[in-house]
Amino acid sequence: LSLLYFMHFQEWLRSLRSSAGIKSSESEDFWSLLPTLPVSSFSLSSLSLSPSSLLGLGALASLTAYWLVYRPRPMRPPCDLQAQSVGDPSCRRSALLKDDSLLEFYYDDTRTFYDMFQRGLRIAGDCPCLGYRKPGQPYQWISYTEVAEKARLLGSGLLAKGCQPNPQQFVGIFAPNRPEWVISELGCYTYSMAVVPLYDTLGPEAMVHILNMAEISLVICDREEKAASMLENKEKGVTPTLSCLVLFNDFSDAFVERAKDCEVEVLKLEQLHRMPPPELLSLPCALLISSLVSSQGSFVIRQEDVSISYLPLAHMFERMIQVVSMFCHGARVGFYQGDISLLMDDIKTLKPTFFPVVPRLLNRIYDKILGSVTSPLRRALLHYAVRRKQAELSSGVVRNNSLWDKLVFNRIQANLGGNLRFVLTASAPISPTVLSFLRATLGCLIFEGYGQTECTAGCTFSMPGDWSAGHVGAPLPCAMVKLVDIPDMNYYAKNGDGEICVQGPSVFRGYLKDAERTSEALDSDGWLHTGDVGQWLPNGTLRIIDRKKHIFKLSQGEYIAPEKIENVYMRCVPVLQVFVHGDSLQSFLIGIVVPDPEVFVDWAKDRGIVGSHEELCQNPDVKKAVLEDMRAVGKEAGLKSFEQVKDLHLHPETFSVANGLLTPTMKSRRADIRRVFQEQISSMYSKTAI
């Protein structure tokens, strides 16, 4: 009876293996754990198992079956991860393409932004589209049907105000992320008008230049204060074409009277909705053609996905996330409250499945996780759990239901809503250490992309299934990427490195009415010169290694790429932000460093120095300790001696969009930082001797 039971068990496992599609080698992992029991040696007299032994064997059979069916499985990549792009040593395309014909449209019937939203409308109908919330309250949602109707009415109102239904009609939007922004944009696209985003950090001169260059007559604003800045330019006579301001929020009668004095009409958004369009132009059209940036391979956006919108809609990255990724598939977008300090609360409430980020935010999450683990035992457990999860990642397994997720990472994942399926980081390089750590702790797919506005946000994207770090993926199917020589920096395409150039349907046609800048960006063959320096890796992915546009030369003739050095120094524990400066009259570099307020005081205390954040920034011993830490990290990263800063200034206030030292995409405004800290820069050069 015992022998018969064992033989039935063996046969049952074989049938389970074949029905579940389990390969022989996979089942052998568990089969090898069983004791060697050759059937030929059994006899009814030689094998007699007790009832408890039979129960144990049955339990083992159940555990084996459970593991075979429910064990974690690696994501199947859409191509060979050792050959993610094809081509010669300098010019390459995606391995997902059958030939050199680039992908122009992902769906044949979806060729414009308007088409993309209409596709989402067909999928979702009355399901949620745009979400918003008030402090302490849940999200409220506007359906796809409502958004489409509001956009149609708004577009009709624009026609009634004299706007023309063609791509040469430019309408300005001067507002933060909120549902009305998207509705206004879609209203313009419904009647083939072009949107010109405006934002605070442009500065008054740039704002005037854009309004005049595009001959903008109508600007949509969120509140009276922003509309007043538009009106001020009109009163000065520097924006003569401006004739109408449309506001989301209420405004005062005094503002209306002030606008009348300079022949500017002020309307509430709802008033625009109620204006009947000219009879012959009442049907929506869709003439605005836009290239579609396709995502890599096998990852699919679903209708139930939801994204958090906080990155500026004035920039291409966030608009591609919304229109191409979310709206095109009938998914939802929830907006943050407009206060970046409340972003984490918004995320916990919204519970997004898709989280677009910039590396600065991921660095803050990484630092906060490490800073929250104080005891040596907990720190050791965290790092062990990370190593175990990273081992799974190296075999292609990505999950958030392992033992380590339940014991160690559950709280971290809950702080980001607990539902994340994937994260996309772009706009700047991210440390491989940070990326690998967060892939393990967050338990979701984290992709890295590269591109710029001029190529519709993206030209490379990491491949599903490739969870290695230190690169920005392979070319997207819509882009050809090549490297060209930069002799001054000793980069040559024949060696697999050089300036990154992009060609394809996603590349822009040029800057509006600016032939000189267009010719600088686009060569005669239509290649976009990005100004970034890249290197092809053996697996066909691209690594960003330098920057051409911001390079400068020191007095001894050495070329410096400050952004590369800044990305290295950002790995220092006490450093939140850093600005590296040098010029051709000096032989060394200096830096402006903003310490991380969440870890700086404790970091200094560990070194025997006590004080407030502001006091520590003034302490010369602290400055010396930070400088030593930065130089140690720089040396470990391979920075040459002339690439290391020789002195620094500690500044207690973070660089931000509000103080004009960061762009809305969180990049340093280098000229403005130099101007603000000119006194400190001059002082460091006058005191520091080499």
mmCIF file with all atom_site columns, N, CA, C and O in Angstrom, residues 192-216:
data_model
loop_
_atom_site.group_PDB
_atom_site.id
_atom_site.type_symbol
_atom_site.label_atom_id
_atom_site.label_alt_id
_atom_site.label_comp_id
_atom_site.label_asym_id
_atom_site.label_entity_id
_atom_site.label_seq_id
_atom_site.pdbx_PDB_ins_code
_atom_site.Cartn_x
_atom_site.Cartn_y
_atom_site.Cartn_z
_atom_site.occupancy
_atom_site.B_iso_or_equiv
_atom_site.pdbx_formal_charge
_atom_site.auth_seq_id
_atom_site.auth_comp_id
_atom_site.auth_asym_id
_atom_site.auth_atom_id
_atom_site.pdbx_PDB_model_num
ATOM 1   N N  . SER A 1 192 ? -8.155 71.993 -33.208 1.00 0.00 ? 192 SER A N  1
ATOM 2   C CA . SER A 1 192 ? -6.864 72.070 -33.916 1.00 0.00 ? 192 SER A CA 1
ATOM 3   C C  . SER A 1 192 ? -6.007 73.272 -33.554 1.00 0.00 ? 192 SER A C  1
ATOM 4   O O  . SER A 1 192 ? -5.147 73.667 -34.324 1.00 0.00 ? 192 SER A O  1
ATOM 5   N N  . MET A 1 193 ? -6.244 73.872 -32.398 1.00 0.00 ? 193 MET A N  1
ATOM 6   C CA . MET A 1 193 ? -5.398 74.978 -31.949 1.00 0.00 ? 193 MET A CA 1
ATOM 7   C C  . MET A 1 193 ? -4.192 74.430 -31.191 1.00 0.00 ? 193 MET A C  1
ATOM 8   O O  . MET A 1 193 ? -4.225 73.315 -30.683 1.00 0.00 ? 193 MET A O  1
ATOM 9   N N  . ALA A 1 194 ? -3.138 75.220 -31.099 1.00 0.00 ? 194 ALA A N  1
ATOM 10  C CA . ALA A 1 194 ? -1.916 74.804 -30.412 1.00 0.00 ? 194 ALA A CA 1
ATOM 11  C C  . ALA A 1 194 ? -1.841 75.464 -29.041 1.00 0.00 ? 194 ALA A C  1
ATOM 12  O O  . ALA A 1 194 ? -2.212 76.630 -28.875 1.00 0.00 ? 194 ALA A O  1
ATOM 13  N N  . VAL A 1 195 ? -1.369 74.714 -28.068 1.00 0.00 ? 195 VAL A N  1
ATOM 14  C CA . VAL A 1 195 ? -1.238 75.211 -26.697 1.00 0.00 ? 195 VAL A CA 1
ATOM 15  C C  . VAL A 1 195 ? 0.189  75.693 -26.456 1.00 0.00 ? 195 VAL A C  1
ATOM 16  O O  . VAL A 1 195 ? 1.156  75.032 -26.842 1.00 0.00 ? 195 VAL A O  1
ATOM 17  N N  . VAL A 1 196 ? 0.322  76.847 -25.789 1.00 0.00 ? 196 VAL A N  1
ATOM 18  C CA . VAL A 1 196 ? 1.624  77.376 -25.388 1.00 0.00 ? 196 VAL A CA 1
ATOM 19  C C  . VAL A 1 196 ? 1.644  77.458 -23.863 1.00 0.00 ? 196 VAL A C  1
ATOM 20  O O  . VAL A 1 196 ? 1.046  78.353 -23.281 1.00 0.00 ? 196 VAL A O  1
ATOM 21  N N  . PRO A 1 197 ? 2.286  76.516 -23.180 1.00 0.00 ? 197 PRO A N  1
ATOM 22  C CA . PRO A 1 197 ? 2.329  76.562 -21.709 1.00 0.00 ? 197 PRO A CA 1
ATOM 23  C C  . PRO A 1 197 ? 3.236  77.690 -21.217 1.00 0.00 ? 197 PRO A C  1
ATOM 24  O O  . PRO A 1 197 ? 4.304  77.935 -21.780 1.00 0.00 ? 197 PRO A O  1
ATOM 25  N N  . LEU A 1 198 ? 2.810  78.378 -20.183 1.00 0.00 ? 198 LEU A N  1
ATOM 26  C CA . LEU A 1 198 ? 3.585  79.436 -19.538 1.00 0.00 ? 198 LEU A CA 1
ATOM 27  C C  . LEU A 1 198 ? 3.753  79.063 -18.069 1.00 0.00 ? 198 LEU A C  1
ATOM 28  O O  . LEU A 1 198 ? 2.891  78.409 -17.493 1.00 0.00 ? 198 LEU A O  1
ATOM 29  N N  . TYR A 1 199 ? 4.853  79.491 -17.458 1.00 0.00 ? 199 TYR A N  1
ATOM 30  C CA . TYR A 1 199 ? 5.049  79.186 -16.039 1.00 0.00 ? 199 TYR A CA 1
ATOM 31  C C  . TYR A 1 199 ? 5.886  80.282 -15.389 1.00 0.00 ? 199 TYR A C  1
ATOM 32  O O  . TYR A 1 199 ? 6.624  81.031 -16.048 1.00 0.00 ? 199 TYR A O  1
ATOM 33  N N  . ASP A 1 200 ? 5.779  80.357 -14.054 1.00 0.00 ? 200 ASP A N  1
ATOM 34  C CA . ASP A 1 200 ? 6.335  81.475 -13.290 1.00 0.00 ? 200 ASP A CA 1
ATOM 35  C C  . ASP A 1 200 ? 7.818  81.675 -13.514 1.00 0.00 ? 200 ASP A C  1
ATOM 36  O O  . ASP A 1 200 ? 8.291  82.812 -13.603 1.00 0.00 ? 200 ASP A O  1
ATOM 37  N N  . THR A 1 201 ? 8.582  80.581 -13.560 1.00 0.00 ? 201 THR A N  1
ATOM 38  C CA . THR A 1 201 ? 10.034 80.711 -13.579 1.00 0.00 ? 201 THR A CA 1
ATOM 39  C C  . THR A 1 201 ? 10.592 81.154 -14.926 1.00 0.00 ? 201 THR A C  1
ATOM 40  O O  . THR A 1 201 ? 11.803 81.295 -15.066 1.00 0.00 ? 201 THR A O  1
ATOM 41  N N  . LEU A 1 202 ? 9.729  81.370 -15.904 1.00 0.00 ? 202 LEU A N  1
ATOM 42  C CA . LEU A 1 202 ? 10.216 81.903 -17.181 1.00 0.00 ? 202 LEU A CA 1
ATOM 43  C C  . LEU A 1 202 ? 10.829 83.285 -17.003 1.00 0.00 ? 202 LEU A C  1
ATOM 44  O O  . LEU A 1 202 ? 11.769 83.660 -17.698 1.00 0.00 ? 202 LEU A O  1
ATOM 45  N N  . GLY A 1 203 ? 10.299 84.059 -16.063 1.00 0.00 ? 203 GLY A N  1
ATOM 46  C CA . GLY A 1 203 ? 10.747 85.432 -15.888 1.00 0.00 ? 203 GLY A CA 1
ATOM 47  C C  . GLY A 1 203 ? 9.972  86.363 -16.801 1.00 0.00 ? 203 GLY A C  1
ATOM 48  O O  . GLY A 1 203 ? 9.463  85.949 -17.856 1.00 0.00 ? 203 GLY A O  1
ATOM 49  N N  . PRO A 1 204 ? 9.870  87.655 -16.438 1.00 0.00 ? 204 PRO A N  1
ATOM 50  C CA . PRO A 1 204 ? 9.039  88.595 -17.209 1.00 0.00 ? 204 PRO A CA 1
ATOM 51  C C  . PRO A 1 204 ? 9.501  88.788 -18.645 1.00 0.00 ? 204 PRO A C  1
ATOM 52  O O  . PRO A 1 204 ? 8.685  88.881 -19.563 1.00 0.00 ? 204 PRO A O  1
ATOM 53  N N  . GLU A 1 205 ? 10.810 88.829 -18.877 1.00 0.00 ? 205 GLU A N  1
ATOM 54  C CA . GLU A 1 205 ? 11.310 89.062 -20.235 1.00 0.00 ? 205 GLU A CA 1
ATOM 55  C C  . GLU A 1 205 ? 10.983 87.891 -21.155 1.00 0.00 ? 205 GLU A C  1
ATOM 56  O O  . GLU A 1 205 ? 10.530 88.089 -22.295 1.00 0.00 ? 205 GLU A O  1
ATOM 57  N N  . ALA A 1 206 ? 11.203 86.673 -20.661 1.00 0.00 ? 206 ALA A N  1
ATOM 58  C CA . ALA A 1 206 ? 10.900 85.491 -21.468 1.00 0.00 ? 206 ALA A CA 1
ATOM 59  C C  . ALA A 1 206 ? 9.408  85.382 -21.733 1.00 0.00 ? 206 ALA A C  1
ATOM 60  O O  . ALA A 1 206 ? 8.982  84.993 -22.824 1.00 0.00 ? 206 ALA A O  1
ATOM 61  N N  . MET A 1 207 ? 8.588  85.741 -20.742 1.00 0.00 ? 207 MET A N  1
ATOM 62  C CA . MET A 1 207 ? 7.135  85.681 -20.904 1.00 0.00 ? 207 MET A CA 1
ATOM 63  C C  . MET A 1 207 ? 6.693  86.625 -22.028 1.00 0.00 ? 207 MET A C  1
ATOM 64  O O  . MET A 1 207 ? 5.890  86.249 -22.897 1.00 0.00 ? 207 MET A O  1
ATOM 65  N N  . VAL A 1 208 ? 7.209  87.831 -22.016 1.00 0.00 ? 208 VAL A N  1
ATOM 66  C CA . VAL A 1 208 ? 6.872  88.811 -23.052 1.00 0.00 ? 208 VAL A CA 1
ATOM 67  C C  . VAL A 1 208 ? 7.321  88.309 -24.418 1.00 0.00 ? 208 VAL A C  1
ATOM 68  O O  . VAL A 1 208 ? 6.592  88.416 -25.416 1.00 0.00 ? 208 VAL A O  1
ATOM 69  N N  . HIS A 1 209 ? 8.529  87.748 -24.478 1.00 0.00 ? 209 HIS A N  1
ATOM 70  C CA . HIS A 1 209 ? 9.067  87.238 -25.742 1.00 0.00 ? 209 HIS A CA 1
ATOM 71  C C  . HIS A 1 209 ? 8.156  86.156 -26.324 1.00 0.00 ? 209 HIS A C  1
ATOM 72  O O  . HIS A 1 209 ? 7.847  86.163 -27.521 1.00 0.00 ? 209 HIS A O  1
ATOM 73  N N  . ILE A 1 210 ? 7.703  85.221 -25.476 1.00 0.00 ? 210 ILE A N  1
ATOM 74  C CA . ILE A 1 210 ? 6.848  84.116 -25.945 1.00 0.00 ? 210 ILE A CA 1
ATOM 75  C C  . ILE A 1 210 ? 5.500  84.644 -26.428 1.00 0.00 ? 210 ILE A C  1
ATOM 76  O O  . ILE A 1 210 ? 5.005  84.236 -27.487 1.00 0.00 ? 210 ILE A O  1
ATOM 77  N N  . LEU A 1 211 ? 4.888  85.538 -25.657 1.00 0.00 ? 211 LEU A N  1
ATOM 78  C CA . LEU A 1 211 ? 3.577  86.075 -26.042 1.00 0.00 ? 211 LEU A CA 1
ATOM 79  C C  . LEU A 1 211 ? 3.647  86.788 -27.391 1.00 0.00 ? 211 LEU A C  1
ATOM 80  O O  . LEU A 1 211 ? 2.734  86.666 -28.224 1.00 0.00 ? 211 LEU A O  1
ATOM 81  N N  . ASN A 1 212 ? 4.715  87.520 -27.606 1.00 0.00 ? 212 ASN A N  1
ATOM 82  C CA . ASN A 1 212 ? 4.854  88.251 -28.863 1.00 0.00 ? 212 ASN A CA 1
ATOM 83  C C  . ASN A 1 212 ? 5.267  87.337 -30.016 1.00 0.00 ? 212 ASN A C  1
ATOM 84  O O  . ASN A 1 212 ? 4.768  87.478 -31.138 1.00 0.00 ? 212 ASN A O  1
ATOM 85  N N  . MET A 1 213 ? 6.175  86.398 -29.750 1.00 0.00 ? 213 MET A N  1
ATOM 86  C CA . MET A 1 213 ? 6.634  85.490 -30.796 1.00 0.00 ? 213 MET A CA 1
ATOM 87  C C  . MET A 1 213 ? 5.467  84.665 -31.345 1.00 0.00 ? 213 MET A C  1
ATOM 88  O O  . MET A 1 213 ? 5.334  84.467 -32.555 1.00 0.00 ? 213 MET A O  1
ATOM 89  N N  . ALA A 1 214 ? 4.599  84.181 -30.459 1.00 0.00 ? 214 ALA A N  1
ATOM 90  C CA . ALA A 1 214 ? 3.468  83.351 -30.871 1.00 0.00 ? 214 ALA A CA 1
ATOM 91  C C  . ALA A 1 214 ? 2.222  84.176 -31.174 1.00 0.00 ? 214 ALA A C  1
ATOM 92  O O  . ALA A 1 214 ? 1.187  83.609 -31.537 1.00 0.00 ? 214 ALA A O  1
ATOM 93  N N  . GLU A 1 215 ? 2.305  85.498 -31.013 1.00 0.00 ? 215 GLU A N  1
ATOM 94  C CA . GLU A 1 215 ? 1.176  86.410 -31.261 1.00 0.00 ? 215 GLU A CA 1
ATOM 95  C C  . GLU A 1 215 ? -0.076 85.938 -30.513 1.00 0.00 ? 215 GLU A C  1
ATOM 96  O O  . GLU A 1 215 ? -1.160 85.807 -31.091 1.00 0.00 ? 215 GLU A O  1
ATOM 97  N N  . ILE A 1 216 ? 0.100  85.691 -29.225 1.00 0.00 ? 216 ILE A N  1
ATOM 98  C CA . ILE A 1 216 ? -0.983 85.156 -28.403 1.00 0.00 ? 216 ILE A CA 1
ATOM 99  C C  . ILE A 1 216 ? -1.941 86.275 -28.000 1.00 0.00 ? 216 ILE A C  1
ATOM 100 O O  . ILE A 1 216 ? -1.529 87.291 -27.435 1.00 0.00 ? 216 ILE A O  1
#
